[in-house]
XYZ file of C-alpha atoms in Angstrom:
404
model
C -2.285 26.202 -3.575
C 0.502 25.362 -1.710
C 2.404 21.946 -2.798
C 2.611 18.783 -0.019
C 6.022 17.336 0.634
C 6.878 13.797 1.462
C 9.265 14.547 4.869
C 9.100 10.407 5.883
C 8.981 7.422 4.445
C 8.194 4.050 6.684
C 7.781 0.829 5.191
C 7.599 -2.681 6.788
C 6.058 -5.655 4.079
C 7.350 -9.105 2.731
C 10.556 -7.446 1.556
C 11.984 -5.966 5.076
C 11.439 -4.439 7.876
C 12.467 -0.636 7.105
C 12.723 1.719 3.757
C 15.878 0.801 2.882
C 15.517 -2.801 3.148
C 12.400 -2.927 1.241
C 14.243 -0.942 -1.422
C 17.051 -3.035 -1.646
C 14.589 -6.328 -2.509
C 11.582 -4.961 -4.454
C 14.719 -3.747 -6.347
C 16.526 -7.405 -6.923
C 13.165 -8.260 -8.133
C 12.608 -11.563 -6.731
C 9.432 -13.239 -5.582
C 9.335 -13.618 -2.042
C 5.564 -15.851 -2.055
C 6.119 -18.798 -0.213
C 3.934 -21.544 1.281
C 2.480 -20.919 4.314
C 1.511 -23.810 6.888
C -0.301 -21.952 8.364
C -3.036 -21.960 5.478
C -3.084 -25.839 4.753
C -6.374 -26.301 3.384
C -7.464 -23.053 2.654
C -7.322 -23.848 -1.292
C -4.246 -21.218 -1.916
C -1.353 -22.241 0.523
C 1.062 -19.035 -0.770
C 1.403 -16.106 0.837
C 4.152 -13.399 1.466
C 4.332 -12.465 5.212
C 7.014 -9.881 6.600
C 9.871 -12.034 7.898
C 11.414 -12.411 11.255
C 8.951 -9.819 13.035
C 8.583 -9.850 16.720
C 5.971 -7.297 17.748
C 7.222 -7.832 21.373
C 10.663 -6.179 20.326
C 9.233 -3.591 18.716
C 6.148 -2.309 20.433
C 6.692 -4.176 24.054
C 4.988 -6.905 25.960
C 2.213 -5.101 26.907
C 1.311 -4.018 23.529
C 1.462 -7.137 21.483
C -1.405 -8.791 23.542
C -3.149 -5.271 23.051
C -3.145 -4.888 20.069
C -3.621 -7.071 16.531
C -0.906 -7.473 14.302
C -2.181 -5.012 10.982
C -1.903 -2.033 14.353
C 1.938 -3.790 15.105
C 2.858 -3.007 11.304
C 1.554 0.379 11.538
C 3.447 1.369 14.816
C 6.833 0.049 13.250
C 6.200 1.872 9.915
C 5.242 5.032 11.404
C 7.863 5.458 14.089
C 10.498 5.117 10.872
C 8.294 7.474 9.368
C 8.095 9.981 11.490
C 12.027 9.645 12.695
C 13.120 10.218 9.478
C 11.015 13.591 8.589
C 13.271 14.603 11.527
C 9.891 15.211 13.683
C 9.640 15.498 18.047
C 6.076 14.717 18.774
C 6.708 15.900 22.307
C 7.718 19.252 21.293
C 4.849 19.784 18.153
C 1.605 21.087 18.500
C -0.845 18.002 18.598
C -3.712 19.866 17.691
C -2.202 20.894 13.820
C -0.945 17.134 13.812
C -3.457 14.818 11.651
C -3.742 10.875 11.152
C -5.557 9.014 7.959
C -5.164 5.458 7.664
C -6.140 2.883 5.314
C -6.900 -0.679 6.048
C -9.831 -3.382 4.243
C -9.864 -5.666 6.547
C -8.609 -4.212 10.125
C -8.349 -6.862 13.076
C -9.468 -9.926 10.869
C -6.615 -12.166 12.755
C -8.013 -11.151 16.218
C -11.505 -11.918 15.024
C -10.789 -15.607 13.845
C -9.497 -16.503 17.155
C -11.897 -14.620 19.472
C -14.833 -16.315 17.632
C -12.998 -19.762 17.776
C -12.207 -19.552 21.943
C -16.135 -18.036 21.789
C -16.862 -21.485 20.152
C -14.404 -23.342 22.911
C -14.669 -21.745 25.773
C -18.097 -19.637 25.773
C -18.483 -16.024 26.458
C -16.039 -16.064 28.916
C -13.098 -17.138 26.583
C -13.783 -13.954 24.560
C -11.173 -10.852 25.528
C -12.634 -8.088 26.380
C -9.841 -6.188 24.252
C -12.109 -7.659 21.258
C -13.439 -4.708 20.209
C -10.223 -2.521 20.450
C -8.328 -4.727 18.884
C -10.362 -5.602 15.885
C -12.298 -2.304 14.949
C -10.567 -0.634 11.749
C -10.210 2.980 13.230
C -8.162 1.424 15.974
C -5.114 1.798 13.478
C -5.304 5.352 13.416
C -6.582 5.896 17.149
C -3.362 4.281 18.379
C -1.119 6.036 16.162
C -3.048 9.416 17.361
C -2.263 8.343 21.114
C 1.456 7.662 20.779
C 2.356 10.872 19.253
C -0.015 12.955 21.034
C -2.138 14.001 17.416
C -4.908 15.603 18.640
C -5.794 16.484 14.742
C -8.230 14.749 12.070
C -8.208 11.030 13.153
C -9.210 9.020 10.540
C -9.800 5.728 8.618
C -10.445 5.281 4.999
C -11.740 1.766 3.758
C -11.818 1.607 0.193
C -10.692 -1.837 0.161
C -7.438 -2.367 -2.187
C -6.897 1.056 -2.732
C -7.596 2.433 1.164
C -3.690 3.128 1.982
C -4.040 5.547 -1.397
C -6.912 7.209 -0.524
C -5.524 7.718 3.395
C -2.607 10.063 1.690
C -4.997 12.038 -0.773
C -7.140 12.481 1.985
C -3.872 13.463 3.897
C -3.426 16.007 0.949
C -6.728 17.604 1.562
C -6.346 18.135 5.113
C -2.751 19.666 4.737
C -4.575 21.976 1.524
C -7.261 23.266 3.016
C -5.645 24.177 6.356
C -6.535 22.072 8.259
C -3.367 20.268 9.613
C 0.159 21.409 9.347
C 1.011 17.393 9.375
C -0.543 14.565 8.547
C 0.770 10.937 8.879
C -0.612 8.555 6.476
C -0.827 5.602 4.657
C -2.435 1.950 5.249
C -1.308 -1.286 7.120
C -2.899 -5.119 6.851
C -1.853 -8.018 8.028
C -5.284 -10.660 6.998
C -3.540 -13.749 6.276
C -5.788 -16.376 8.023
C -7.293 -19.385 6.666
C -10.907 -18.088 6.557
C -9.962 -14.387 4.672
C -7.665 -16.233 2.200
C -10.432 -18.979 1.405
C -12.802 -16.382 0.956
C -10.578 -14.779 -2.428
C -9.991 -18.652 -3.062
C -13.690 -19.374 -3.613
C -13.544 -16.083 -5.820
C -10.810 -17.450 -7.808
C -8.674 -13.943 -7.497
C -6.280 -16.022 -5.891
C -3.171 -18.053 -7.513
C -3.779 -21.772 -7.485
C -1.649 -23.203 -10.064
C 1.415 -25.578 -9.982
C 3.829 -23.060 -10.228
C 6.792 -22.373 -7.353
C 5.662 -19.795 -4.674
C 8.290 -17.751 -5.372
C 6.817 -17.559 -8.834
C 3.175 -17.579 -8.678
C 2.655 -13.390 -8.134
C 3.641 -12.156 -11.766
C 1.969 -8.976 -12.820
C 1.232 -8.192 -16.404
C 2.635 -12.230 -17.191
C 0.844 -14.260 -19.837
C 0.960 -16.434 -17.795
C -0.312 -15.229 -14.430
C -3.217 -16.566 -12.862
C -3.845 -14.444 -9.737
C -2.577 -12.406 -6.669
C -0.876 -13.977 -3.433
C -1.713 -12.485 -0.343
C 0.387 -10.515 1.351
C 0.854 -7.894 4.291
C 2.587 -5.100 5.654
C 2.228 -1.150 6.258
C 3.434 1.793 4.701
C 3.550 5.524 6.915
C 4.029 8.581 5.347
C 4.983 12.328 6.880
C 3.615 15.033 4.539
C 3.934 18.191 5.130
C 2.940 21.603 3.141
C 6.493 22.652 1.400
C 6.444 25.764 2.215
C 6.548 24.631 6.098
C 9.578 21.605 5.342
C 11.751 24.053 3.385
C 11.409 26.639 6.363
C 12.146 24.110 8.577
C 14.785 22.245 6.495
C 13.343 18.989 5.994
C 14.829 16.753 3.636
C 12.016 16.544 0.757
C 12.107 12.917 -0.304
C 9.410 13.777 -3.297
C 5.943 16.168 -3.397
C 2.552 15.215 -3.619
C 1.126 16.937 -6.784
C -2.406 15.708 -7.656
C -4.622 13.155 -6.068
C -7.599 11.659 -8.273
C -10.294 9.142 -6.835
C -13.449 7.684 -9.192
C -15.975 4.731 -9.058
C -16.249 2.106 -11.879
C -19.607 1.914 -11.101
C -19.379 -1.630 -12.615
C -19.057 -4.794 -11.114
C -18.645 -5.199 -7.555
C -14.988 -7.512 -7.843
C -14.534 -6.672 -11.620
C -12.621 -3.830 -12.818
C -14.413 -1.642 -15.503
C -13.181 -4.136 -18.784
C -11.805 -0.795 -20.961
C -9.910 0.464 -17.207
C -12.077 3.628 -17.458
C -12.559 4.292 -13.484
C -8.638 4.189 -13.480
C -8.173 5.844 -16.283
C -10.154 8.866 -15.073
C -8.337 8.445 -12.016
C -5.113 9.284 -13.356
C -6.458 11.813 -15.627
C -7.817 13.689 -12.826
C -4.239 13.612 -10.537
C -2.959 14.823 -13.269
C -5.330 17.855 -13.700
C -4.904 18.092 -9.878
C -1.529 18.734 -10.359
C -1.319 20.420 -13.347
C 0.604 17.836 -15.483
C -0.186 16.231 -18.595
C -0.946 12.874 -19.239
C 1.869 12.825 -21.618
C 3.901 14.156 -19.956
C 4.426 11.240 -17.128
C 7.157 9.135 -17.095
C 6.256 6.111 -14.677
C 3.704 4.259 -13.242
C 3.633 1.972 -10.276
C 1.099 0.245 -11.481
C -2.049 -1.614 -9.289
C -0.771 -4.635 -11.148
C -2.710 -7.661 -9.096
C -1.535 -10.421 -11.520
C -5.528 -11.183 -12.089
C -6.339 -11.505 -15.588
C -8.792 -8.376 -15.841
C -6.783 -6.367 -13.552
C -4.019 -6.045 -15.593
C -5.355 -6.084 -18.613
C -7.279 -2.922 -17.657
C -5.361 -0.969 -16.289
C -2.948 -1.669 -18.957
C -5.285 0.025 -21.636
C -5.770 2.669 -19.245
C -2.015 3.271 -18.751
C -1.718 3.138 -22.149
C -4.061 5.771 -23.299
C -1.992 8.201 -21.242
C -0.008 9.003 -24.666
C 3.672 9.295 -23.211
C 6.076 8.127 -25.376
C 8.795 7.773 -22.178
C 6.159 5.559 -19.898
C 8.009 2.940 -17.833
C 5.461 0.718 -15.883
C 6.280 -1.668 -12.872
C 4.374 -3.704 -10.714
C 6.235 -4.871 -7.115
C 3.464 -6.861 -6.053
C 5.774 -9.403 -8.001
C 7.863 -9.307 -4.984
C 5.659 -8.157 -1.711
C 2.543 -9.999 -3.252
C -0.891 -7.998 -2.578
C -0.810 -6.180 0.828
C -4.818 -5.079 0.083
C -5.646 -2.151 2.233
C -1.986 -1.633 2.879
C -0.747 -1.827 -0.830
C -1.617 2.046 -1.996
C 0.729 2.927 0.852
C 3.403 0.722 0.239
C 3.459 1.197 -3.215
C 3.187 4.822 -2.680
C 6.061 4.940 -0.805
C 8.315 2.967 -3.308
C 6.920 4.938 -6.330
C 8.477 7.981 -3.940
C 11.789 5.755 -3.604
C 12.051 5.823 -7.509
C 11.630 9.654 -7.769
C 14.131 10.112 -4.895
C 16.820 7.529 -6.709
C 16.014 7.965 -9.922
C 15.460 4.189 -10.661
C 12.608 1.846 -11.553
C 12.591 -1.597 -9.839
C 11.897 -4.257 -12.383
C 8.437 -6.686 -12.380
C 9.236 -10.152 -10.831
C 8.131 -13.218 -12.423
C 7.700 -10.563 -15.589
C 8.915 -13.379 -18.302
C 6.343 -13.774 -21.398
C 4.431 -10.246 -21.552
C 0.807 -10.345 -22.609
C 0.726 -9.359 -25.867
C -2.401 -7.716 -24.860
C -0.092 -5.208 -22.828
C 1.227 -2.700 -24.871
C 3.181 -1.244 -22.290
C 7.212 -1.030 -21.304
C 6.799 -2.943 -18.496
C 10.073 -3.137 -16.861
C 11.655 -6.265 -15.854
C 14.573 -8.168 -15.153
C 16.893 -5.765 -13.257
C 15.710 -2.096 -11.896
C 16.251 0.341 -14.475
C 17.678 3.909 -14.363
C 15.291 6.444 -15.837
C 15.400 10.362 -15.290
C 12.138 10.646 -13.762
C 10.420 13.892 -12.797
C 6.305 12.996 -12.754
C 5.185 9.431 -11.694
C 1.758 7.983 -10.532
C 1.009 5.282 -8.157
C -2.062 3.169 -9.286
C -4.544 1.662 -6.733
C -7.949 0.159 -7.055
C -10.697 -2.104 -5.058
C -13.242 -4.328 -4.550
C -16.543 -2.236 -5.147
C -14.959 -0.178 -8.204
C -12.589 2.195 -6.139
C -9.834 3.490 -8.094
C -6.865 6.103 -6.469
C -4.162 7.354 -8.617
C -1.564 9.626 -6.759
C 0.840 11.791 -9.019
C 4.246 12.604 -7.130
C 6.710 14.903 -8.545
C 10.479 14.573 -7.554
């Protein structure tokens, strides 16, 4: 079976606007939470949004009163993306060209305020872009119209871990034939007062007296929940065979793709991390690897109590003796349907430079976590196998192994 190659790598969260950006800050390893006005009495007031963006001078005018904003972040990750696999979609065959994106929430934004000027104004306040602009498969329908994709076209929604599944599901198109590219990954942009409440009430969110900057600290004795974030993260895979002939620039290769179910709890994770476990344990037999034989993990790493201490067990059951773990949502906060992406494409970033960026806010480990869990300053590690952890509301777990 013919290995996938990683071609491009887009990225637009909290920590820039671009791939090189967002490398540059998840690697300082600073939290960038900070307190929103904008959520004033919606019982968690942090949140990480993606600084100075304009949609208007990025997608146009026209677009930005089109569109909602988690569709914005995907246009601006993709069109990196696919510029830097070195891609013409006016001179590629459309139909071999497929599109799989991941999103929770989709147009959750747009919804708030249609159903508010419904409230003011009547049916007649109410755009009658409402249902293009807050359907989930809009992300991927838009993408498929700008670069003329007449491929696959679709949307996965498996809540936290939806950008992850959109690239093994990108894998399995590119596998079995059915595309020559895909682009992939997940975008979200659900910071309103209503959404955020609703993880408040839940208590998954952080509500303690800590700095913003502080409060997102995966695998932290003492962390006390995630702060929302958002952003996108685009992919360009490719089969190998086809980016060497073409000579692509291979920034990594996807190697094995494994998805499970806790079958559990609908928030909870699985207490022992099983669902992950077997999630990992199956990219690996995907791709041929053993367990012991990986050498990082970007881990799911909320900053929720069970979370982490789940998926810790899980990592650690693994048996490698070389195992460095990180967990940027220290930095980006939790991007939800976006994160798998994001986090996807940074776990590629840290095949393709050989470094590991540290865990912000990482300062009193939980004994409980029996894990190297780096922190402080990004680390340099000879890295050849890594997995990127995802999981979800509703037991979803996606593990994606990339080899550089």
């Amino acid at each position: 079976m013919s290995a996938v190659a990683i071609t491009g790598v887009g990225v637009i969260t909290p920590a820039g606007i671009g791939r090189e950006e967002n490398w540059e800050r998840v690697c300082k390893g600073v939290g960038l939470a900070t307190k929103d006005p904008e959520l004033v009495g919606a019982l968690a007031e942090f949140s990480c949004r993606v600084p100075a963006f304009d949609a208007t001078d990025v997608v146009g005018a026209r677009e930005v009163w089109r569109t909602d904003r988690f569709v914005q972040l995907a246009l601006v990750a993709a069109d990196e993306a696919v510029a830097d696999a070195g891609l013409n979609p006016r001179s590629w065959d459309g139909s071999r060209v497929g599109v799989v994106v991941g999103s929770a929430a989709g147009g959750v934004s747009t919804l708030e305020t249609q159903h508010e000027r419904f409230l003011q104004q009547g049916g007649k306040g109410v755009s009658a872009l409402f249902h293009p602009m807050v359907l989930v498969n809009m992300v991927s329908g838009r993408l498929a119209i700008k670069y003329g994709a007449t491929g696959p076209n679709l949307v996965t929604a498996t809540a936290c871990a939806s950008g992850a599944t959109a690239i093994g599901v990108a894998k399995d198109l590119l596998q079995s034939g059915a595309c020559d590219v895909v682009i992939a990954g997940g975008a979200e942009a659900a910071i309103t007062p209503t959404f955020v409440t609703g993880f408040a009430r839940m208590g998954a969110l952080y509500q303690g007296s800590l700095p913003p900057e502080e409060a997102s600290r995966p695998f932290d004795a003492r962390r006390g929940g995630f702060v929302i974030g958002e952003g996108a993260g685009i992919l360009v895979l490719e089969r190998l065979d086809d980016a060497k002939r073409r000579g692509a620039r291979v920034w990594a290769r996807l190697l094995g793709y494994g998805a499970t179910s806790d079958a559990h709890h609908i928030t909870s994770p699985h207490p022992s991390g099983l669902g992950i476990e077997n999630a990992m344990r199956l990219a690996c037999r995907d791709a041929d690897v053993q367990p012991e034989h990986i050498e990082h993990v970007n881990a799911h790493g909320t900053s929720t109590p069970l979370n982490d201490a789940a998926e810790a067990a899980a990592i650690a059951r693994l048996g490698s003796q070389q195992l460095t773990v990180t967990s940027t949502k220290g930095v980006t906060g939790h991007t939800l349907g976006a994160a798998g992406a994001v986090e996807a494409a940074y776990t590629v970033l840290s095949l393709a430079h050989q470094m590991v960026p540290p865990t912000a806010n990482l300062t009193c480990l939980d004994p409980e976590v029996r894990l190297d869990v780096v922190s402080g300053a990004p680390r340099p590690v000879e890295l050849t196998h890594a997995l990127s952890n995802s999981a979800g509301f509703g037991g979803h777990n996606v593990s994606l192994l990339f080899g550089a």
